[in-house]
């Protein structure tokens, strides 16, 4: 939200009155958040140093962790910076930043896995053919893919997925398996590859920063939507079928729960409601094709967690728009009491996620 907040508050134009350039603004904002992340890291550094001082970790473990976490920090910063320039609303910027961060993390872990095996094949004769593409590593279902990548990049995965080429590790053995079973020249070759990954992450961040500065230069003012945009929004987002039923339903909702009506009257709110439902349906269709029932239930727990986070995220910003537009003061001068306003908003938020919840619970009953 570092750039989008400046747009909403109208202070981005004031920054252009200074000698700062767009790229300077972007890098300055990035530096602030980088220093904040480094400060948090330094705060927990004494606790992180204890395993090393007690002999539980080697210096190689520390170097691997440093490269991986530094790359993750750079990519997360790039994702947040790009999302802040693409979205103006704080919630949309946050959601977009999370999506971009997950995408960058998945791509980084996939590249790391590829580099590990391609480097290992130069020092050892593997019991399988060297990989030719990324899909070679991955199982047939999404949950197994994620578990494989996370276990490999953290060294803390399940024994079933912690496979490094010559044998399976015991749970929690992690990267120590590499140091004990693979030749020392491979250790340094792998560390060099991790260093190059970190350098590539920095160059990727620089490229995204240049793109963000271009966006800042061309979109620093909040302009009203164009006529073409309004026509497209009306064509795709306005009700086109059963309009009388839709109006009757919204009128009844306004009569029964005016606060909940405020939560659901816009097309974006309706898109959120049925988008969650469609997303749960599509993910359930992917999960039921998993070969293992345990993977299916792991996916159910993940979907339930995502749904709970979505409800909490929507509820946390439910009164934000009313405060920004001044509608909150109008609500407070109505005969409605504060308790009624809160109860109506809770019902409105719950109504947005009711179809998705029904689909998820129905899937659980079917699996049982």
PDB file of C-alpha atoms in Angstrom, residues 146-321:
ATOM      1  CA  UNK A 146       3.206 -27.611  -3.052  1.00  0.00           C
ATOM      2  CA  UNK A 147       4.349 -30.038  -0.356  1.00  0.00           C
ATOM      3  CA  UNK A 148       7.295 -31.165  -2.470  1.00  0.00           C
ATOM      4  CA  UNK A 149       8.488 -27.634  -3.173  1.00  0.00           C
ATOM      5  CA  UNK A 150       8.047 -26.401   0.394  1.00  0.00           C
ATOM      6  CA  UNK A 151       9.754 -29.442   1.899  1.00  0.00           C
ATOM      7  CA  UNK A 152      12.688 -29.126  -0.483  1.00  0.00           C
ATOM      8  CA  UNK A 153      13.208 -25.388  -0.033  1.00  0.00           C
ATOM      9  CA  UNK A 154      12.847 -25.472   3.747  1.00  0.00           C
ATOM     10  CA  UNK A 155      14.338 -28.879   4.502  1.00  0.00           C
ATOM     11  CA  UNK A 156      11.510 -29.491   6.962  1.00  0.00           C
ATOM     12  CA  UNK A 157       8.965 -31.406   4.914  1.00  0.00           C
ATOM     13  CA  UNK A 158       7.438 -34.808   5.373  1.00  0.00           C
ATOM     14  CA  UNK A 159       9.528 -37.887   4.803  1.00  0.00           C
ATOM     15  CA  UNK A 160       7.285 -38.806   1.878  1.00  0.00           C
ATOM     16  CA  UNK A 161       8.278 -35.705  -0.089  1.00  0.00           C
ATOM     17  CA  UNK A 162      11.815 -35.044   1.204  1.00  0.00           C
ATOM     18  CA  UNK A 163      13.580 -36.868  -1.598  1.00  0.00           C
ATOM     19  CA  UNK A 164      17.008 -35.650  -2.650  1.00  0.00           C
ATOM     20  CA  UNK A 165      17.977 -38.123  -5.331  1.00  0.00           C
ATOM     21  CA  UNK A 166      19.775 -40.990  -3.562  1.00  0.00           C
ATOM     22  CA  UNK A 167      17.481 -41.855  -0.698  1.00  0.00           C
ATOM     23  CA  UNK A 168      14.827 -40.645   1.649  1.00  0.00           C
ATOM     24  CA  UNK A 169      15.637 -38.532   4.662  1.00  0.00           C
ATOM     25  CA  UNK A 170      14.330 -39.003   8.130  1.00  0.00           C
ATOM     26  CA  UNK A 171      11.815 -36.331   9.176  1.00  0.00           C
ATOM     27  CA  UNK A 172      13.538 -33.117  10.203  1.00  0.00           C
ATOM     28  CA  UNK A 173      16.937 -34.115   8.812  1.00  0.00           C
ATOM     29  CA  UNK A 174      16.683 -31.405   6.191  1.00  0.00           C
ATOM     30  CA  UNK A 175      19.753 -30.115   4.424  1.00  0.00           C
ATOM     31  CA  UNK A 176      22.071 -32.097   6.721  1.00  0.00           C
ATOM     32  CA  UNK A 177      21.350 -35.035   4.426  1.00  0.00           C
ATOM     33  CA  UNK A 178      23.046 -33.097   1.627  1.00  0.00           C
ATOM     34  CA  UNK A 179      26.143 -32.261   3.667  1.00  0.00           C
ATOM     35  CA  UNK A 180      26.571 -35.852   4.869  1.00  0.00           C
ATOM     36  CA  UNK A 181      25.845 -37.800   1.684  1.00  0.00           C
ATOM     37  CA  UNK A 182      26.994 -35.648  -1.217  1.00  0.00           C
ATOM     38  CA  UNK A 183      30.585 -34.671  -2.123  1.00  0.00           C
ATOM     39  CA  UNK A 184      32.016 -31.415  -0.812  1.00  0.00           C
ATOM     40  CA  UNK A 185      32.541 -29.867  -4.288  1.00  0.00           C
ATOM     41  CA  UNK A 186      28.794 -30.150  -4.822  1.00  0.00           C
ATOM     42  CA  UNK A 187      28.197 -28.219  -1.589  1.00  0.00           C
ATOM     43  CA  UNK A 188      30.062 -25.191  -2.879  1.00  0.00           C
ATOM     44  CA  UNK A 189      28.528 -25.514  -6.341  1.00  0.00           C
ATOM     45  CA  UNK A 190      25.057 -25.489  -4.784  1.00  0.00           C
ATOM     46  CA  UNK A 191      25.912 -22.464  -2.645  1.00  0.00           C
ATOM     47  CA  UNK A 192      27.125 -20.647  -5.762  1.00  0.00           C
ATOM     48  CA  UNK A 193      23.846 -21.434  -7.497  1.00  0.00           C
ATOM     49  CA  UNK A 194      21.952 -20.016  -4.531  1.00  0.00           C
ATOM     50  CA  UNK A 195      24.092 -16.892  -4.727  1.00  0.00           C
ATOM     51  CA  UNK A 196      23.223 -16.516  -8.394  1.00  0.00           C
ATOM     52  CA  UNK A 197      19.555 -16.984  -7.542  1.00  0.00           C
ATOM     53  CA  UNK A 198      19.830 -14.133  -5.071  1.00  0.00           C
ATOM     54  CA  UNK A 199      21.489 -11.942  -7.708  1.00  0.00           C
ATOM     55  CA  UNK A 200      18.750 -12.806 -10.216  1.00  0.00           C
ATOM     56  CA  UNK A 201      16.146 -11.901  -7.590  1.00  0.00           C
ATOM     57  CA  UNK A 202      17.775  -8.499  -7.176  1.00  0.00           C
ATOM     58  CA  UNK A 203      17.756  -7.920 -10.934  1.00  0.00           C
ATOM     59  CA  UNK A 204      14.115  -8.990 -11.027  1.00  0.00           C
ATOM     60  CA  UNK A 205      13.321  -6.492  -8.304  1.00  0.00           C
ATOM     61  CA  UNK A 206      15.150  -3.775 -10.240  1.00  0.00           C
ATOM     62  CA  UNK A 207      13.118  -4.560 -13.368  1.00  0.00           C
ATOM     63  CA  UNK A 208       9.862  -4.435 -11.410  1.00  0.00           C
ATOM     64  CA  UNK A 209      10.967  -1.166  -9.797  1.00  0.00           C
ATOM     65  CA  UNK A 210      11.504   0.345 -13.257  1.00  0.00           C
ATOM     66  CA  UNK A 211       8.050  -0.866 -14.302  1.00  0.00           C
ATOM     67  CA  UNK A 212       6.565   0.565 -11.107  1.00  0.00           C
ATOM     68  CA  UNK A 213       8.236   3.926 -11.736  1.00  0.00           C
ATOM     69  CA  UNK A 214       6.735   3.969 -15.229  1.00  0.00           C
ATOM     70  CA  UNK A 215       3.326   3.284 -13.724  1.00  0.00           C
ATOM     71  CA  UNK A 216       3.818   6.036 -11.153  1.00  0.00           C
ATOM     72  CA  UNK A 217       4.807   8.517 -13.856  1.00  0.00           C
ATOM     73  CA  UNK A 218       1.728   7.812 -15.979  1.00  0.00           C
ATOM     74  CA  UNK A 219      -0.919   7.103 -13.326  1.00  0.00           C
ATOM     75  CA  UNK A 220      -0.036   9.404 -10.440  1.00  0.00           C
ATOM     76  CA  UNK A 221      -3.408  11.165 -10.637  1.00  0.00           C
ATOM     77  CA  UNK A 222      -6.730   9.563  -9.813  1.00  0.00           C
ATOM     78  CA  UNK A 223      -8.785  10.205 -12.929  1.00  0.00           C
ATOM     79  CA  UNK A 224     -12.491   9.457 -13.332  1.00  0.00           C
ATOM     80  CA  UNK A 225     -13.329   6.424 -15.455  1.00  0.00           C
ATOM     81  CA  UNK A 226     -13.611   7.090 -19.149  1.00  0.00           C
ATOM     82  CA  UNK A 227     -16.834   6.760 -21.105  1.00  0.00           C
ATOM     83  CA  UNK A 228     -15.567   3.544 -22.658  1.00  0.00           C
ATOM     84  CA  UNK A 229     -14.821   2.133 -19.212  1.00  0.00           C
ATOM     85  CA  UNK A 230     -18.291   3.080 -17.979  1.00  0.00           C
ATOM     86  CA  UNK A 231     -19.899   1.431 -21.006  1.00  0.00           C
ATOM     87  CA  UNK A 232     -17.918  -1.773 -20.528  1.00  0.00           C
ATOM     88  CA  UNK A 233     -18.751  -1.835 -16.829  1.00  0.00           C
ATOM     89  CA  UNK A 234     -22.442  -1.379 -17.566  1.00  0.00           C
ATOM     90  CA  UNK A 235     -22.361  -4.074 -20.251  1.00  0.00           C
ATOM     91  CA  UNK A 236     -20.554  -6.722 -18.208  1.00  0.00           C
ATOM     92  CA  UNK A 237     -21.571  -5.880 -14.630  1.00  0.00           C
ATOM     93  CA  UNK A 238     -25.184  -4.700 -14.808  1.00  0.00           C
ATOM     94  CA  UNK A 239     -27.948  -7.334 -14.490  1.00  0.00           C
ATOM     95  CA  UNK A 240     -29.219  -8.434 -17.900  1.00  0.00           C
ATOM     96  CA  UNK A 241     -31.622 -11.261 -17.076  1.00  0.00           C
ATOM     97  CA  UNK A 242     -34.490 -11.477 -14.590  1.00  0.00           C
ATOM     98  CA  UNK A 243     -34.104  -7.825 -13.682  1.00  0.00           C
ATOM     99  CA  UNK A 244     -37.441  -7.687 -11.905  1.00  0.00           C
ATOM    100  CA  UNK A 245     -36.462 -10.623  -9.681  1.00  0.00           C
ATOM    101  CA  UNK A 246     -33.121  -9.002  -8.924  1.00  0.00           C
ATOM    102  CA  UNK A 247     -34.723  -5.667  -8.033  1.00  0.00           C
ATOM    103  CA  UNK A 248     -37.286  -7.400  -5.839  1.00  0.00           C
ATOM    104  CA  UNK A 249     -34.564  -9.336  -4.043  1.00  0.00           C
ATOM    105  CA  UNK A 250     -32.423  -6.259  -3.426  1.00  0.00           C
ATOM    106  CA  UNK A 251     -35.468  -4.265  -2.323  1.00  0.00           C
ATOM    107  CA  UNK A 252     -36.381  -6.979   0.163  1.00  0.00           C
ATOM    108  CA  UNK A 253     -32.807  -7.056   1.454  1.00  0.00           C
ATOM    109  CA  UNK A 254     -32.861  -3.277   1.857  1.00  0.00           C
ATOM    110  CA  UNK A 255     -36.061  -3.540   3.886  1.00  0.00           C
ATOM    111  CA  UNK A 256     -34.902  -6.408   6.097  1.00  0.00           C
ATOM    112  CA  UNK A 257     -31.272  -5.457   6.573  1.00  0.00           C
ATOM    113  CA  UNK A 258     -30.212  -2.036   5.231  1.00  0.00           C
ATOM    114  CA  UNK A 259     -26.700  -2.429   6.653  1.00  0.00           C
ATOM    115  CA  UNK A 260     -26.292  -5.778   4.941  1.00  0.00           C
ATOM    116  CA  UNK A 261     -27.626  -4.216   1.739  1.00  0.00           C
ATOM    117  CA  UNK A 262     -24.724  -1.755   1.823  1.00  0.00           C
ATOM    118  CA  UNK A 263     -22.402  -4.765   1.894  1.00  0.00           C
ATOM    119  CA  UNK A 264     -23.916  -6.399  -1.202  1.00  0.00           C
ATOM    120  CA  UNK A 265     -25.457  -3.760  -3.456  1.00  0.00           C
ATOM    121  CA  UNK A 266     -22.403  -3.110  -5.675  1.00  0.00           C
ATOM    122  CA  UNK A 267     -21.406  -5.326  -8.591  1.00  0.00           C
ATOM    123  CA  UNK A 268     -17.966  -5.876  -7.052  1.00  0.00           C
ATOM    124  CA  UNK A 269     -19.583  -7.256  -3.886  1.00  0.00           C
ATOM    125  CA  UNK A 270     -21.708  -9.639  -5.941  1.00  0.00           C
ATOM    126  CA  UNK A 271     -18.636 -10.633  -7.935  1.00  0.00           C
ATOM    127  CA  UNK A 272     -16.821 -11.384  -4.674  1.00  0.00           C
ATOM    128  CA  UNK A 273     -19.739 -13.472  -3.447  1.00  0.00           C
ATOM    129  CA  UNK A 274     -20.076 -15.691  -6.497  1.00  0.00           C
ATOM    130  CA  UNK A 275     -16.353 -15.601  -7.272  1.00  0.00           C
ATOM    131  CA  UNK A 276     -15.625 -17.303  -3.956  1.00  0.00           C
ATOM    132  CA  UNK A 277     -18.301 -19.872  -4.721  1.00  0.00           C
ATOM    133  CA  UNK A 278     -16.891 -20.573  -8.184  1.00  0.00           C
ATOM    134  CA  UNK A 279     -13.348 -20.748  -6.819  1.00  0.00           C
ATOM    135  CA  UNK A 280     -14.325 -23.312  -4.184  1.00  0.00           C
ATOM    136  CA  UNK A 281     -16.121 -25.385  -6.826  1.00  0.00           C
ATOM    137  CA  UNK A 282     -13.108 -25.386  -9.168  1.00  0.00           C
ATOM    138  CA  UNK A 283     -10.651 -26.246  -6.393  1.00  0.00           C
ATOM    139  CA  UNK A 284     -12.899 -29.042  -5.167  1.00  0.00           C
ATOM    140  CA  UNK A 285     -12.986 -30.476  -8.682  1.00  0.00           C
ATOM    141  CA  UNK A 286      -9.179 -30.455  -8.703  1.00  0.00           C
ATOM    142  CA  UNK A 287      -8.902 -32.041  -5.273  1.00  0.00           C
ATOM    143  CA  UNK A 288     -11.284 -34.928  -5.873  1.00  0.00           C
ATOM    144  CA  UNK A 289      -8.953 -36.147  -8.627  1.00  0.00           C
ATOM    145  CA  UNK A 290      -6.101 -36.603  -6.117  1.00  0.00           C
ATOM    146  CA  UNK A 291      -4.938 -40.222  -5.902  1.00  0.00           C
ATOM    147  CA  UNK A 292      -4.697 -40.178  -2.107  1.00  0.00           C
ATOM    148  CA  UNK A 293      -7.546 -39.461   0.277  1.00  0.00           C
ATOM    149  CA  UNK A 294      -5.130 -37.796   2.702  1.00  0.00           C
ATOM    150  CA  UNK A 295      -4.246 -35.253   0.021  1.00  0.00           C
ATOM    151  CA  UNK A 296      -7.946 -34.566  -0.488  1.00  0.00           C
ATOM    152  CA  UNK A 297      -8.451 -33.809   3.199  1.00  0.00           C
ATOM    153  CA  UNK A 298      -5.293 -31.710   3.312  1.00  0.00           C
ATOM    154  CA  UNK A 299      -6.825 -29.666   0.532  1.00  0.00           C
ATOM    155  CA  UNK A 300     -10.087 -29.368   2.465  1.00  0.00           C
ATOM    156  CA  UNK A 301      -8.241 -27.941   5.455  1.00  0.00           C
ATOM    157  CA  UNK A 302      -6.493 -25.486   3.143  1.00  0.00           C
ATOM    158  CA  UNK A 303      -9.778 -24.395   1.552  1.00  0.00           C
ATOM    159  CA  UNK A 304     -11.391 -23.962   4.965  1.00  0.00           C
ATOM    160  CA  UNK A 305      -8.454 -21.839   6.109  1.00  0.00           C
ATOM    161  CA  UNK A 306      -8.664 -19.684   2.982  1.00  0.00           C
ATOM    162  CA  UNK A 307     -12.394 -19.211   3.457  1.00  0.00           C
ATOM    163  CA  UNK A 308     -11.935 -18.191   7.096  1.00  0.00           C
ATOM    164  CA  UNK A 309      -9.203 -15.747   6.114  1.00  0.00           C
ATOM    165  CA  UNK A 310     -11.453 -14.315   3.408  1.00  0.00           C
ATOM    166  CA  UNK A 311     -14.280 -13.768   5.878  1.00  0.00           C
ATOM    167  CA  UNK A 312     -11.925 -12.143   8.385  1.00  0.00           C
ATOM    168  CA  UNK A 313     -10.367  -9.953   5.697  1.00  0.00           C
ATOM    169  CA  UNK A 314     -13.759  -8.780   4.423  1.00  0.00           C
ATOM    170  CA  UNK A 315     -15.056  -8.144   7.931  1.00  0.00           C
ATOM    171  CA  UNK A 316     -11.977  -6.126   8.889  1.00  0.00           C
ATOM    172  CA  UNK A 317     -12.620  -3.628   6.095  1.00  0.00           C
ATOM    173  CA  UNK A 318     -16.410  -3.691   6.174  1.00  0.00           C
ATOM    174  CA  UNK A 319     -16.852  -0.144   7.538  1.00  0.00           C
ATOM    175  CA  UNK A 320     -13.840   1.323   5.747  1.00  0.00           C
ATOM    176  CA  UNK A 321     -15.765   2.596   2.733  1.00  0.00           C
TER     177      UNK A 321
END
